Coordinates of C-alpha atoms in Angstrom, one line a residue:
M782 CA 0.0 0.0 0.0
V783 CA 1.2 3.5 -0.8
C784 CA 0.9 5.6 2.3
S785 CA -0.5 9.1 2.0
A786 CA 2.8 10.7 3.0
L787 CA 4.4 9.4 -0.1
R788 CA 2.0 11.1 -2.5
R789 CA 3.7 14.5 -2.1
V790 CA 7.0 13.6 -3.6
A791 CA 8.7 13.3 -6.8
R792 CA 8.6 13.3 -10.5
M793 CA 10.9 10.3 -10.7
R794 CA 9.8 7.4 -8.5
V795 CA 9.8 3.8 -9.4
Y796 CA 7.5 1.3 -7.6
L797 CA 7.8 -2.4 -7.6
V798 CA 4.6 -4.2 -7.1
R799 CA 4.1 -8.0 -6.6
K800 CA 1.1 -9.5 -8.4
A801 CA 0.1 -13.0 -7.5
S802 CA -2.4 -14.8 -9.7
S803 CA -3.9 -18.2 -8.9
V804 CA -2.8 -19.7 -12.2
S805 CA -2.0 -18.6 -15.7
R806 CA -3.8 -21.4 -17.5
G807 CA -6.1 -24.4 -17.1
H808 CA -9.1 -25.0 -14.9
Q809 CA -8.7 -22.0 -12.6
H810 CA -9.0 -19.8 -15.7
Q811 CA -12.6 -21.0 -16.1
A812 CA -13.4 -20.8 -12.4
L813 CA -12.4 -17.1 -11.9
G814 CA -13.2 -15.7 -15.3
S815 CA -11.0 -14.4 -18.1
R816 CA -9.5 -11.1 -19.0
P817 CA -12.2 -8.7 -20.3
A818 CA -11.9 -7.6 -23.9
V819 CA -12.1 -3.8 -23.6
S820 CA -10.5 -1.0 -25.5
E821 CA -10.3 1.4 -22.6
F822 CA -9.4 1.0 -19.0
T823 CA -11.8 3.6 -17.6
V824 CA -14.7 5.7 -18.6
G825 CA -13.1 9.1 -18.6
G826 CA -14.7 12.5 -17.8
A827 CA -14.7 13.9 -21.3
P828 CA -16.9 17.1 -21.5
G829 CA -20.2 16.3 -23.2
G830 CA -19.6 12.5 -22.9
L831 CA -22.3 10.1 -21.7
V832 CA -22.2 6.8 -19.9
E833 CA -25.1 4.4 -20.5
L834 CA -26.1 2.3 -17.4
L835 CA -29.2 0.2 -16.7
G836 CA -31.1 1.9 -19.5
K837 CA -30.3 5.5 -18.5
S838 CA -27.7 8.0 -19.7
Y839 CA -25.5 10.1 -17.3
P840 CA -23.3 13.0 -18.4
L841 CA -19.6 12.6 -17.6
D842 CA -17.5 15.2 -15.8
D843 CA -14.3 15.6 -14.0
Y844 CA -15.5 13.3 -11.2
S845 CA -16.3 10.3 -13.5
N846 CA -14.1 7.4 -12.6
L847 CA -15.9 4.2 -13.5
S848 CA -13.7 1.3 -14.7
R849 CA -14.8 -1.0 -17.5
K850 CA -14.3 -3.9 -15.1
V851 CA -16.8 -2.5 -12.6
L852 CA -19.2 -1.5 -15.3
S853 CA -19.3 -5.2 -16.5
R854 CA -20.5 -6.2 -13.0
V855 CA -23.4 -3.8 -12.8
G856 CA -26.7 -5.6 -13.2
R857 CA -25.3 -9.1 -12.5
N858 CA -27.3 -9.2 -9.2
L859 CA -25.7 -12.4 -7.8
H860 CA -27.9 -12.1 -4.7
N861 CA -30.9 -12.9 -6.9
K862 CA -29.3 -15.7 -8.9
Q863 CA -31.0 -18.9 -7.6
H864 CA -28.7 -21.4 -5.9
H865 CA -25.8 -18.9 -5.8
P866 CA -24.2 -18.9 -2.4
L867 CA -25.1 -15.2 -1.9
W868 CA -28.7 -16.0 -2.8
L869 CA -28.6 -18.8 -0.3
I870 CA -27.5 -16.4 2.5
K871 CA -30.1 -13.9 1.5
E872 CA -32.9 -16.5 1.4
R873 CA -31.9 -17.8 4.8
V874 CA -32.0 -14.3 6.4
K875 CA -35.3 -13.5 4.6
E876 CA -36.9 -16.8 5.7
H877 CA -35.8 -16.2 9.3
F878 CA -37.3 -12.7 9.4
Y879 CA -40.5 -13.9 7.7
K880 CA -41.0 -16.6 10.3
Q881 CA -39.9 -14.7 13.4
Y882 CA -41.6 -11.4 12.9
V883 CA -45.2 -11.3 11.8
G884 CA -47.5 -8.3 11.6
R885 CA -51.0 -7.9 13.0
F886 CA -52.7 -9.7 10.1
G887 CA -50.3 -12.7 10.0
T888 CA -48.2 -11.2 7.1
P889 CA -44.5 -10.7 7.4
L890 CA -43.5 -7.6 9.4
F891 CA -40.4 -6.9 7.3
S892 CA -40.8 -6.1 3.6
V893 CA -37.9 -7.0 1.3
Y894 CA -36.3 -4.9 -1.5
D895 CA -33.6 -6.7 -3.5
D896 CA -33.8 -5.1 -6.9
L897 CA -33.3 -1.4 -6.3
S898 CA -30.9 0.3 -8.8
P899 CA -27.3 0.6 -7.6
V900 CA -27.1 4.1 -9.2
V901 CA -27.9 6.6 -6.5
T902 CA -27.3 10.3 -6.0
T903 CA -24.5 11.5 -3.8
W904 CA -27.2 13.0 -1.6
Q905 CA -28.7 9.5 -1.0
N906 CA -25.3 7.9 -0.4
F907 CA -24.0 10.6 1.9
D908 CA -26.1 13.6 2.9
S909 CA -29.3 11.6 3.7
L910 CA -27.2 9.6 6.2
L911 CA -25.8 12.7 7.9
I912 CA -22.3 12.0 6.5
P913 CA -20.4 15.4 6.7
A914 CA -19.1 17.1 3.5
D915 CA -15.5 16.6 4.6
H916 CA -15.9 13.0 5.7
P917 CA -13.1 10.7 4.2
S918 CA -15.7 8.2 3.0
R919 CA -16.7 10.6 0.2
K920 CA -13.2 10.6 -1.4
K921 CA -13.1 10.1 -5.2
G922 CA -10.3 7.6 -4.6
D923 CA -12.6 5.3 -2.6
N924 CA -15.9 5.5 -4.6
Y925 CA -17.1 5.0 -8.2
Y926 CA -18.7 8.2 -9.4
L927 CA -20.7 8.5 -12.6
N928 CA -20.3 12.3 -12.2
R929 CA -20.5 14.8 -9.3
T930 CA -24.1 14.1 -8.6
H931 CA -24.5 10.3 -9.2
M932 CA -22.5 7.3 -8.2
L933 CA -22.7 3.6 -7.7
R934 CA -23.9 3.1 -4.1
A935 CA -21.2 2.4 -1.5
H936 CA -23.7 0.8 0.9
T937 CA -27.3 -0.3 0.9
S938 CA -27.9 2.4 3.6
A939 CA -28.2 4.8 0.7
H940 CA -31.9 3.6 0.5
Q941 CA -32.8 4.1 4.1
W942 CA -34.2 7.6 3.8
D943 CA -36.3 7.0 0.7
L944 CA -38.0 3.9 2.2
L945 CA -38.6 5.6 5.5
H946 CA -40.0 8.6 3.7
A947 CA -42.4 6.2 1.8
G948 CA -43.8 5.3 5.2
L949 CA -42.1 1.9 5.9
D950 CA -41.4 0.9 9.5
A951 CA -39.6 -2.4 8.9
F952 CA -37.7 -3.5 5.8
L953 CA -34.7 -5.4 4.5
V954 CA -32.6 -4.1 1.5
V955 CA -30.3 -6.4 -0.4
G956 CA -28.0 -5.3 -3.2
D957 CA -24.6 -4.9 -4.8
V958 CA -22.4 -2.1 -3.5
Y959 CA -19.3 -0.6 -5.0
R960 CA -16.0 0.6 -3.4
R961 CA -12.5 1.1 -4.8
D962 CA -10.3 -1.1 -2.7
Q963 CA -7.2 -3.1 -2.4
I964 CA -6.6 -6.5 -4.1
D965 CA -6.6 -9.6 -1.9
S966 CA -8.7 -12.6 -1.2
Q967 CA -11.0 -10.6 1.1
H968 CA -11.6 -7.5 -1.1
Y969 CA -13.4 -6.9 -4.4
P970 CA -14.7 -3.6 -5.9
V971 CA -18.2 -5.1 -5.9
F972 CA -19.8 -6.9 -3.0
H973 CA -23.2 -7.4 -1.5
Q974 CA -24.9 -6.1 1.6
L975 CA -28.1 -6.8 3.5
E976 CA -29.6 -3.8 5.4
A977 CA -32.4 -3.9 7.9
V978 CA -34.3 -1.1 9.6
R979 CA -37.1 -1.2 12.2
L980 CA -39.0 1.7 13.7
F981 CA -41.1 1.7 16.8
S982 CA -44.0 3.9 17.9
K983 CA -44.4 4.7 21.6
H984 CA -47.1 2.1 21.9
E985 CA -45.1 -0.6 20.1
L986 CA -41.9 0.0 22.1
F987 CA -43.5 0.1 25.6
A988 CA -46.2 -2.5 25.0
G989 CA -46.0 -5.1 27.8
I990 CA -43.8 -2.9 30.0
K991 CA -45.2 -2.2 33.4
D992 CA -46.4 1.4 33.6
G993 CA -45.4 1.7 30.0
E994 CA -48.1 4.3 29.2
S995 CA -46.2 6.8 31.4
L996 CA -42.9 6.3 29.6
Q997 CA -41.8 8.6 26.8
L998 CA -39.6 8.2 23.6
F999 CA -38.2 11.6 23.6
E1000 CA -36.7 14.3 25.9
Q1001 CA -34.4 17.2 25.5
S1002 CA -31.1 16.5 27.3
S1003 CA -27.4 16.2 26.3
R1004 CA -25.7 13.6 24.1
S1005 CA -23.6 11.0 25.9
T1006 CA -21.7 7.9 24.9
H1007 CA -24.8 5.9 25.8
K1008 CA -27.6 7.8 24.0
Q1009 CA -28.7 10.7 21.8
E1010 CA -29.8 14.0 23.2
T1011 CA -33.4 13.5 22.0
H1012 CA -33.9 9.9 23.4
T1013 CA -35.0 9.0 26.8
M1014 CA -32.7 6.4 28.5
E1015 CA -35.7 4.0 28.7
A1016 CA -36.5 4.2 25.0
M1017 CA -32.8 3.8 24.0
K1018 CA -32.3 0.8 26.2
L1019 CA -35.4 -1.0 24.9
V1020 CA -34.4 -0.3 21.2
E1021 CA -30.9 -1.5 21.9
F1022 CA -32.2 -4.6 23.6
N1023 CA -34.5 -5.4 20.7
L1024 CA -31.7 -4.8 18.2
K1025 CA -29.2 -7.1 20.0
Q1026 CA -31.9 -9.8 20.6
T1027 CA -32.9 -9.7 16.9
L1028 CA -29.3 -10.1 15.8
T1029 CA -28.5 -12.8 18.3
R1030 CA -31.4 -14.8 17.0
L1031 CA -30.2 -14.2 13.4
V1032 CA -26.6 -15.4 13.9
T1033 CA -27.9 -18.4 16.0
H1034 CA -30.1 -19.3 13.1
L1035 CA -27.2 -19.0 10.6
F1036 CA -24.4 -20.5 12.7
G1037 CA -26.2 -22.8 15.2
D1038 CA -26.7 -22.8 19.0
G1039 CA -23.9 -22.4 21.5
L1040 CA -22.3 -19.6 19.5
D1041 CA -19.9 -17.2 21.3
I1042 CA -20.7 -13.6 20.5
R1043 CA -19.6 -10.2 21.7
W1044 CA -20.6 -6.6 21.1
V1045 CA -17.9 -4.0 20.3
D1046 CA -18.6 -0.2 20.5
C1047 CA -17.9 1.6 17.3
Y1048 CA -18.9 4.7 15.3
F1049 CA -21.2 5.3 12.3
P1050 CA -22.5 8.8 11.3
F1051 CA -26.1 7.5 11.0
T1052 CA -26.4 5.5 14.3
H1053 CA -25.7 6.2 18.0
P1054 CA -24.9 4.3 20.0
S1055 CA -23.3 2.0 17.4
F1056 CA -21.9 -1.6 17.7
E1057 CA -20.2 -4.3 15.8
L1058 CA -21.2 -7.9 16.3
E1059 CA -18.3 -10.4 16.5
I1060 CA -18.6 -14.2 16.6
N1061 CA -16.1 -16.7 17.9
F1062 CA -15.9 -19.1 14.9
H1063 CA -13.3 -22.0 15.0
G1064 CA -11.5 -20.2 17.8
E1065 CA -11.2 -16.8 16.0
W1066 CA -13.2 -13.6 16.7
L1067 CA -14.8 -12.4 13.4
E1068 CA -16.7 -9.2 12.8
V1069 CA -19.9 -10.0 10.9
L1070 CA -22.0 -6.8 11.0
G1071 CA -22.4 -3.2 12.1
C1072 CA -25.6 -1.8 13.8
G1073 CA -27.0 0.8 16.1
V1074 CA -29.8 3.1 17.2
M1075 CA -30.7 5.3 14.3
E1076 CA -29.9 8.9 14.5
Q1077 CA -33.2 10.7 15.2
Q1078 CA -32.3 13.6 12.9
L1079 CA -32.3 11.1 10.0
V1080 CA -35.6 9.6 11.1
N1081 CA -37.2 13.0 11.6
S1082 CA -36.1 14.3 8.2
A1083 CA -37.8 11.3 6.5
G1084 CA -41.1 12.2 8.2
A1085 CA -41.2 9.7 11.1
Q1086 CA -40.8 12.2 13.9
D1087 CA -42.9 10.2 16.3
K1088 CA -40.8 7.0 16.1
I1089 CA -37.5 5.6 17.1
G1090 CA -35.6 2.8 15.5
W1091 CA -32.5 0.6 14.8
A1092 CA -30.6 -0.4 11.7
F1093 CA -28.0 -3.0 10.9
G1094 CA -26.0 -4.0 7.8
L1095 CA -24.1 -7.1 7.0
G1096 CA -21.9 -8.3 4.2
L1097 CA -23.2 -11.4 2.3
E1098 CA -19.8 -12.4 1.0
R1099 CA -18.4 -12.2 4.6
L1100 CA -21.1 -14.6 5.9
A1101 CA -20.9 -17.0 2.9
M1102 CA -17.1 -17.2 3.1
I1103 CA -17.4 -18.2 6.8
L1104 CA -20.3 -20.5 6.5
Y1105 CA -19.3 -22.3 3.3
D1106 CA -15.5 -22.2 3.6
I1107 CA -15.1 -20.1 0.4
P1108 CA -11.5 -18.9 0.6
D1109 CA -11.5 -16.2 -2.1
I1110 CA -14.0 -13.4 -2.7
R1111 CA -13.4 -13.6 -6.5
L1112 CA -15.0 -17.1 -6.6
F1113 CA -18.5 -15.5 -6.1
W1114 CA -18.2 -14.2 -9.7
S1115 CA -17.3 -17.6 -11.2
E1116 CA -19.5 -19.1 -13.9
D1117 CA -17.8 -22.5 -13.6
E1118 CA -20.4 -25.2 -13.1
R1119 CA -18.1 -27.0 -10.8
F1120 CA -18.4 -24.1 -8.4
L1121 CA -22.1 -23.3 -8.9
K1122 CA -23.3 -26.9 -8.7
Q1123 CA -21.9 -27.2 -5.2
F1124 CA -24.6 -24.8 -4.0
C1125 CA -27.6 -26.4 -5.7
L1126 CA -29.3 -27.5 -2.5
S1127 CA -32.8 -28.9 -2.0
D1128 CA -32.9 -27.0 1.4
I1129 CA -31.5 -23.6 1.8
N1130 CA -30.5 -24.4 5.4
Q1131 CA -28.5 -27.5 4.3
K1132 CA -24.8 -27.5 5.4
V1133 CA -22.3 -27.3 2.5
K1134 CA -18.6 -26.8 2.3
F1135 CA -16.8 -25.5 -0.8
Q1136 CA -14.5 -27.9 -2.5
P1137 CA -11.5 -26.4 -4.3
L1138 CA -11.5 -26.5 -8.1
S1139 CA -7.8 -26.5 -8.9
K1140 CA -4.5 -27.4 -7.2
Y1141 CA -2.3 -25.4 -9.6
P1142 CA 0.3 -23.4 -7.7
A1143 CA 0.3 -19.6 -7.7
V1144 CA 2.3 -17.6 -10.3
I1145 CA 4.2 -14.6 -9.0
N1146 CA 4.9 -11.6 -11.1
D1147 CA 6.9 -8.5 -10.2
I1148 CA 5.9 -5.2 -11.9
S1149 CA 7.8 -1.9 -11.7
F1150 CA 6.4 1.4 -12.9
W1151 CA 6.8 5.2 -12.8
L1152 CA 4.4 6.9 -10.5
P1153 CA 2.7 10.1 -11.7
S1154 CA 3.6 13.2 -9.6
E1155 CA -0.1 14.3 -9.2
N1156 CA -3.7 13.0 -9.0
Y1157 CA -2.8 9.4 -8.1
T1158 CA -4.1 7.1 -5.4
E1159 CA -3.3 3.4 -4.9
N1160 CA -6.9 2.5 -5.9
D1161 CA -6.2 3.8 -9.4
F1162 CA -3.6 1.1 -9.8
Y1163 CA -5.8 -1.6 -8.4
D1164 CA -8.5 -0.7 -10.9
L1165 CA -6.0 -0.9 -13.7
V1166 CA -4.8 -4.3 -12.5
R1167 CA -8.3 -5.6 -12.2
T1168 CA -9.2 -4.3 -15.7
I1169 CA -6.2 -5.9 -17.4
G1170 CA -5.8 -9.0 -15.3
G1171 CA -9.4 -9.8 -14.6
D1172 CA -10.2 -12.0 -11.6
L1173 CA -7.0 -14.1 -12.1
V1174 CA -5.1 -11.5 -10.0
E1175 CA -5.3 -12.8 -6.4
K1176 CA -3.3 -10.2 -4.5
V1177 CA -1.2 -7.1 -5.1
D1178 CA 1.5 -6.1 -2.6
L1179 CA 3.8 -3.1 -2.6
I1180 CA 7.2 -4.6 -1.9
D1181 CA 9.7 -1.8 -2.7
K1182 CA 9.9 1.9 -3.7
F1183 CA 12.6 4.1 -5.0
E1184 CA 13.0 7.8 -5.5
H1185 CA 16.1 9.2 -7.2
P1186 CA 17.7 11.8 -5.0
K1187 CA 18.1 14.2 -7.9
S1188 CA 14.4 14.2 -8.6
W1189 CA 13.6 15.6 -5.2
Q1190 CA 16.2 18.3 -5.7
N1191 CA 14.8 19.2 -9.1
S1192 CA 11.2 19.4 -7.8
N1193 CA 12.2 21.8 -5.1
G1194 CA 14.1 24.2 -7.3

C-alpha cells in the first residue's frame, strides 16, 4: 500500500509491485473468469460525454471514474441468482425474518427490497445519512462516481431515507455495493450487503412494559456515549435490547446454537450508539456486521418524527465465506459449473462446504512502474490491474519503492 505521506514527492519514483495470480492457465481460468476484452481501462470524464447504465444516460464530468471492469459487474445481481451462495444467504435471512416477525394480520412484518438500482445520488449515499461534507468516505479515490451528482452506491444504507419517507417501518434491503479497494482474497470492488431497519412507535416499544403508558420516547437532554440527546434512556435501552436480541437470534439461526458472540462499541455517522457484532468461529473472533440506534435527525427528516428505531448492515460475502469455507471473494463471480453446482441445495439451510476446483500453484509476477507526480491514489492502480488481469489476480502487494535523490532536488528548485 502507498501511504499518504508518499504522495507529495517526486517526479521520478519507481514502484515495484508484486502481483500473484492463482494460475495462468487451465481450470482455474474458467473458475475465476478471463480477461475482459475492452478498448479502454476507464470511462473518462470527457466534457459532453455520456455513460449508459441500466437503461439511463449520465453525463460525464471531472468526477467520473468508472472502470470497465466494474461496469461489467453492474446488473449481475448475484444475490438474486438462484442457488448462488449469496442467494442462499439472502434467502436464509429472509426466511428467518418472515417466520420470526409477523404483523397484526399474519403477514411478514419486514418487507424485502432486493432489486433497487445501484445508481444513487450523492445526496442519497452521503447527505441523507448525515455524513459530513468533509468525511473521508466521500473521497473520489474510494468510490465509483458517474459524475459529481451520481454514483454507484457504496452501501445499501443509501436507500434508508427513501424507504422511511415512503412510510415503511420495517424492511430489508439487499443489493450490490461498490467501493474502490485493495486487491486480496477478502476485497473486491463489488460486494453485496443486506440492510435492515425497524422503527417503533411509543405504543409498540413500551407494550408489555409495566407502567409503559407513562414512559416517553423523547426528551431534551445532552448527548452522551450511551444515548442521543433526544432519546430517553428507557427508550434507548429498549431499542438497543430489541436490536441485539434480533441479531443474536439471526446469527444463531445461521451458525447454530452455542455460538460465542460479543458486542464492540464503534462509530457510524447515522447511528448512535453503534456496535459491531463479533462471533467466535473456529477459535477466531470475526466481525460480521455493524448496527446501532438510528440517528433521530435522519428519522425526523424522513417524516417519522414520532418513532425511534434501529438499523444494521451485514456483508453477504463475509457470511458466505465463513459458512461455506469459500477462501477467495473472486469465486463468487465464477461461472464455472463445478463451483455453482456445489450450492444447488434442496434445502437452503442445508450445510455445505466449498470444494477447491484446482490445485495449480500460484504464479508470482513483479511489476515496476513510474508513479505520476499528481492526482494518483493506490486504488487507481488496483482498478488498472483488475481491468487488465481480470479475476485471475489474487493479490497485489507493494514490496519496494525508490526515489532518485536528484528528482527531489529538481522538484524543489
